[in-house]
């Protein structure tokens, strides 16, 4: 057995089953710190910071040396070897990680998750073994902050493993026993929704529906009372399903509460019939241990690299316990620039649960964060359509259990430690088999010569064969000979091996030319050309209707026709996207210049109108866009929820629309769209992308000498930089914006920017400068008679007052702001006013009143979907409750705030656990720069 260390419960060291006594908190602390990183080097400075953090000792380094010596003596007496190695700058506990119960627990849980899909019995055994290692709270004897953080993380891991195991048992029909165990678990964790859902399902399957519904009511009452929120959508749907006795809840259906892991693969093609040797090589490279972690498929465009990668990934994806992530790098996408490494890292980090300010704006920092998140993962990463080695190097994950599959037109030969597969054209028999699969053996047998001619003309390119086959499959009455003649006309002048892309283009052209043969295809044929004008990653029926100047139903019918013709691919539930090579073909089609410009403008103004409407709905006030009204009606959004959903779904399209609009230096669309988008993104913490597109729009406004547009963009950039903590850059943007308003001859428009300047000075601690800027802003708003603007300025002045210790003035000012805002009927601003009054009261020691205002603020801001602001109010509510001596309520409020930041993907679960492990948590980074 050897030496074993246990800290999942009372501290325990055993040698061959015999307990070893270890005296002294320092010795336990040092050994525990080394055990947490067993087998790895721990720097001496790290040990000193963690174990001697608050010690008055004058020679801690010497004491550490003594403690290490004593530990070596104590351990060597029982195991006969020196288990603590001295390394340059630190120490290493030379112990197999499985001999430390926490690491053994982690490995068993990872194996259980990996086995769950294929072998439920093995997964059950592994989960039981892992959970049996727990004997009580982790690291209970070590009070140091680092130990509390680690204990919190482990406790959360234990709860997750326990609940995953309960899912497994529910799926196996063990609901009767599970119900009994869950009752105590739910009682111990009344605000945890997942076990409540599990208990409801177990009771329902145990013919105890009334009790299941009672669990929902108990959970709801607890959440409303302690957190002020309703249960989440999953729990609400489960309650409705129980009321309806939905058969989907019966045993034998998939578990209802399985934790989500990324599963981002596009749908595989049903026509994949060839490449058997390549498939086997790739399966071995991805699944067998010991080989390179990276595999590259290279070959010319249209050869089937992406289809092969997706096919193999579907086949092996369930071997990766932490899921499969997919990103199209657009290395050879017509009309779209290749993703930068930072853009690709944003996608990957979002897939792994991070977003907004949690995604570093610096490429190097983002890459480091990605490697850190994947260090312990069992993950498959698909990097499709890569341009070159520089693009993909930062995207290689850090974990030994991760595998990467890359497709590229380039061989990427200098990529380190990679397995390479060059993909050529399909051999004649494989190409014929593919065509036969697509159109049917009977039709091929009836016209074998025509079938052979189609195969020859398609040149072994799978994409060309699929499109030709789809055309024939869609028209059972058409002959193969007719199609062979058309293909011959299209490609007669081309040498397929030398001009490979032309073969693909010819295949797409055949499909396009066939569309007008039936009435429903005429619109589709025209629409393909129009869609090629836009740089959007996806297309929706509403935006397409604006592009084509058609009713939405007509646009959707044409999109569906293109989907049937395999000229578009599905993107989500109601979206559509081009294959890269079809996009290339669409962009080559002729259209008069004026018609092209008008169509693009309609689509961009559709996004402008809808973004403005979304801002008005969410903010509760009318935006100042009369100087540049949208020329399209935009999408009909009737509710705040619909507006928020639209922004979530159209995030990437909005950014792409701004980029495309910025290409016209004689038009203000980019500046105005960036302004509307800035407000919507700002409320979600999506800052990095805003900087990029706002600077693009700013360059266009600069070329036009559009001083008003520049001022608005400078103000938006200042807000983003301020919330990222970049105060000097924010100040530079505001000063530039103020100068622009003067150059535009609109000095009264400076009020909003002076208000923001006051806020920035407040964050910088320059309180006198803040009051001067706010006084200037207030003078302008009083002159213009804008009561709403006056309330915003006074709101920020209250923040300055209590920071200066002028508590009575702060409370009086904040109460005046609240009264002014109540007259305006603006829910979002009312929530902000309540929050500010809570801040002022808390600073003045009026804690009960502060709690009341914070609770109102949380409720109001939740109505508007201001997740970031809701998290801020919940956070400071927690501090007010803590100061009142109500620690349980305080922790519930902090937990809600952190949960919102996690839901917004601004924090990871581990970061949430770390904050909650602190007695009084530090202010989370995503809200640190909020007033």
Tab-separated table of N, CA, C and O in Angstrom, residues 24-62:
chain	number	residue	atom	x	y	z
A	24	UNK	N	1.798	19.398	15.075
A	24	UNK	CA	2.124	20.753	14.675
A	24	UNK	C	1.342	21.233	13.468
A	24	UNK	O	1.350	20.587	12.423
A	25	UNK	N	0.688	22.394	13.621
A	25	UNK	CA	-0.111	22.935	12.537
A	25	UNK	C	0.735	23.287	11.321
A	25	UNK	O	0.298	23.126	10.188
A	26	UNK	N	1.988	23.765	11.535
A	26	UNK	CA	2.827	24.124	10.411
A	26	UNK	C	3.181	22.896	9.592
A	26	UNK	O	3.196	22.934	8.360
A	27	UNK	N	3.502	21.803	10.259
A	27	UNK	CA	3.864	20.585	9.530
A	27	UNK	C	2.672	20.067	8.728
A	27	UNK	O	2.810	19.679	7.555
A	28	UNK	N	1.508	20.066	9.368
A	28	UNK	CA	0.304	19.631	8.652
A	28	UNK	C	0.025	20.559	7.467
A	28	UNK	O	-0.284	20.116	6.365
A	29	UNK	N	0.184	21.877	7.713
A	29	UNK	CA	-0.097	22.848	6.653
A	29	UNK	C	0.836	22.687	5.466
A	29	UNK	O	0.409	22.722	4.308
A	30	UNK	N	2.147	22.506	5.731
A	30	UNK	CA	3.115	22.363	4.639
A	30	UNK	C	2.870	21.067	3.877
A	30	UNK	O	2.850	21.045	2.635
A	31	UNK	N	2.655	19.951	4.620
A	31	UNK	CA	2.423	18.678	3.938
A	31	UNK	C	1.116	18.721	3.140
A	31	UNK	O	1.040	18.202	2.015
A	32	UNK	N	0.102	19.357	3.698
A	32	UNK	CA	-1.166	19.481	2.970
A	32	UNK	C	-0.984	20.285	1.696
A	32	UNK	O	-1.509	19.930	0.633
A	33	UNK	N	-0.190	21.384	1.799
A	33	UNK	CA	0.016	22.219	0.605
A	33	UNK	C	0.756	21.448	-0.480
A	33	UNK	O	0.459	21.575	-1.668
A	34	UNK	N	1.737	20.624	-0.077
A	34	UNK	CA	2.446	19.800	-1.057
A	34	UNK	C	1.548	18.702	-1.617
A	34	UNK	O	1.619	18.366	-2.801
A	35	UNK	N	0.677	18.143	-0.769
A	35	UNK	CA	-0.204	17.057	-1.210
A	35	UNK	C	-1.217	17.528	-2.234
A	35	UNK	O	-1.602	16.779	-3.143
A	36	UNK	N	-1.657	18.791	-2.119
A	36	UNK	CA	-2.612	19.327	-3.090
A	36	UNK	C	-2.017	19.304	-4.495
A	36	UNK	O	-2.718	19.099	-5.484
A	37	UNK	N	-0.685	19.471	-4.588
A	37	UNK	CA	0.008	19.414	-5.880
A	37	UNK	C	0.958	18.219	-5.915
A	37	UNK	O	2.080	18.317	-6.429
A	38	UNK	N	0.538	17.083	-5.389
A	38	UNK	CA	1.395	15.904	-5.313
A	38	UNK	C	1.981	15.573	-6.677
A	38	UNK	O	1.286	15.590	-7.697
A	39	UNK	N	3.291	15.276	-6.676
A	39	UNK	CA	3.973	14.945	-7.915
A	39	UNK	C	4.417	16.139	-8.720
A	39	UNK	O	5.064	15.976	-9.754
A	40	UNK	N	4.096	17.341	-8.258
A	40	UNK	CA	4.449	18.553	-8.995
A	40	UNK	C	5.252	19.483	-8.085
A	40	UNK	O	5.111	19.462	-6.862
A	41	UNK	N	6.084	20.315	-8.698
A	41	UNK	CA	6.886	21.266	-7.935
A	41	UNK	C	6.005	22.366	-7.361
A	41	UNK	O	5.104	22.870	-8.040
A	42	UNK	N	6.261	22.728	-6.098
A	42	UNK	CA	5.580	23.856	-5.453
A	42	UNK	C	6.666	24.826	-5.021
A	42	UNK	O	7.570	24.461	-4.253
A	43	UNK	N	6.595	26.045	-5.501
A	43	UNK	CA	7.629	27.032	-5.196
A	43	UNK	C	7.622	27.353	-3.703
A	43	UNK	O	6.557	27.438	-3.079
A	44	UNK	N	8.800	27.548	-3.156
A	44	UNK	CA	8.899	27.853	-1.726
A	44	UNK	C	8.148	29.127	-1.373
A	44	UNK	O	7.511	29.216	-0.306
A	45	UNK	N	8.209	30.126	-2.266
A	45	UNK	CA	7.478	31.367	-1.993
A	45	UNK	C	5.980	31.114	-1.886
A	45	UNK	O	5.285	31.763	-1.103
A	46	UNK	N	5.485	30.191	-2.696
A	46	UNK	CA	4.061	29.869	-2.642
A	46	UNK	C	3.696	29.236	-1.296
A	46	UNK	O	2.675	29.555	-0.693
A	47	UNK	N	4.548	28.319	-0.820
A	47	UNK	CA	4.295	27.680	0.479
A	47	UNK	C	4.338	28.722	1.591
A	47	UNK	O	3.476	28.743	2.481
A	48	UNK	N	5.353	29.590	1.545
A	48	UNK	CA	5.457	30.625	2.583
A	48	UNK	C	4.245	31.552	2.576
A	48	UNK	O	3.702	31.897	3.621
A	49	UNK	N	3.802	31.944	1.377
A	49	UNK	CA	2.642	32.842	1.286
A	49	UNK	C	1.388	32.169	1.822
A	49	UNK	O	0.543	32.820	2.460
A	50	UNK	N	1.251	30.863	1.575
A	50	UNK	CA	0.034	30.174	2.000
A	50	UNK	C	0.052	29.781	3.473
A	50	UNK	O	-0.937	29.945	4.187
A	51	UNK	N	1.183	29.254	3.951
A	51	UNK	CA	1.232	28.691	5.305
A	51	UNK	C	1.655	29.729	6.334
A	51	UNK	O	1.197	29.715	7.480
A	52	UNK	N	2.539	30.656	5.938
A	52	UNK	CA	3.024	31.682	6.880
A	52	UNK	C	2.398	33.048	6.580
A	52	UNK	O	2.959	34.071	6.938
A	53	UNK	N	1.247	33.081	5.948
A	53	UNK	CA	0.683	34.348	5.446
A	53	UNK	C	0.548	35.404	6.528
A	53	UNK	O	0.881	36.571	6.327
A	54	UNK	N	0.031	35.039	7.677
A	54	UNK	CA	-0.232	36.027	8.737
A	54	UNK	C	0.678	35.818	9.946
A	54	UNK	O	0.362	36.229	11.055
A	55	UNK	N	1.800	35.165	9.724
A	55	UNK	CA	2.702	34.863	10.834
A	55	UNK	C	3.601	36.052	11.132
A	55	UNK	O	4.127	36.693	10.226
A	56	UNK	N	3.835	36.341	12.427
A	56	UNK	CA	4.770	37.424	12.784
A	56	UNK	C	6.225	36.975	12.730
A	56	UNK	O	7.124	37.750	13.046
A	57	UNK	N	6.478	35.725	12.368
A	57	UNK	CA	7.843	35.193	12.378
A	57	UNK	C	8.755	36.045	11.491
A	57	UNK	O	8.381	36.437	10.392
A	58	UNK	N	9.971	36.288	11.982
A	58	UNK	CA	10.922	37.127	11.244
A	58	UNK	C	11.729	36.324	10.236
A	58	UNK	O	12.319	36.892	9.317
A	59	UNK	N	11.790	35.005	10.407
A	59	UNK	CA	12.585	34.159	9.502
A	59	UNK	C	11.744	32.999	8.986
A	59	UNK	O	12.063	31.827	9.233
A	60	UNK	N	10.667	33.276	8.254
A	60	UNK	CA	9.806	32.174	7.804
A	60	UNK	C	10.517	31.200	6.871
A	60	UNK	O	10.238	30.010	6.889
A	61	UNK	N	11.449	31.686	6.036
A	61	UNK	CA	12.136	30.775	5.115
A	61	UNK	C	12.949	29.742	5.883
A	61	UNK	O	12.976	28.556	5.524
A	62	UNK	N	13.591	30.185	6.956
A	62	UNK	CA	14.352	29.256	7.786
A	62	UNK	C	13.423	28.257	8.461
A	62	UNK	O	13.718	27.046	8.540
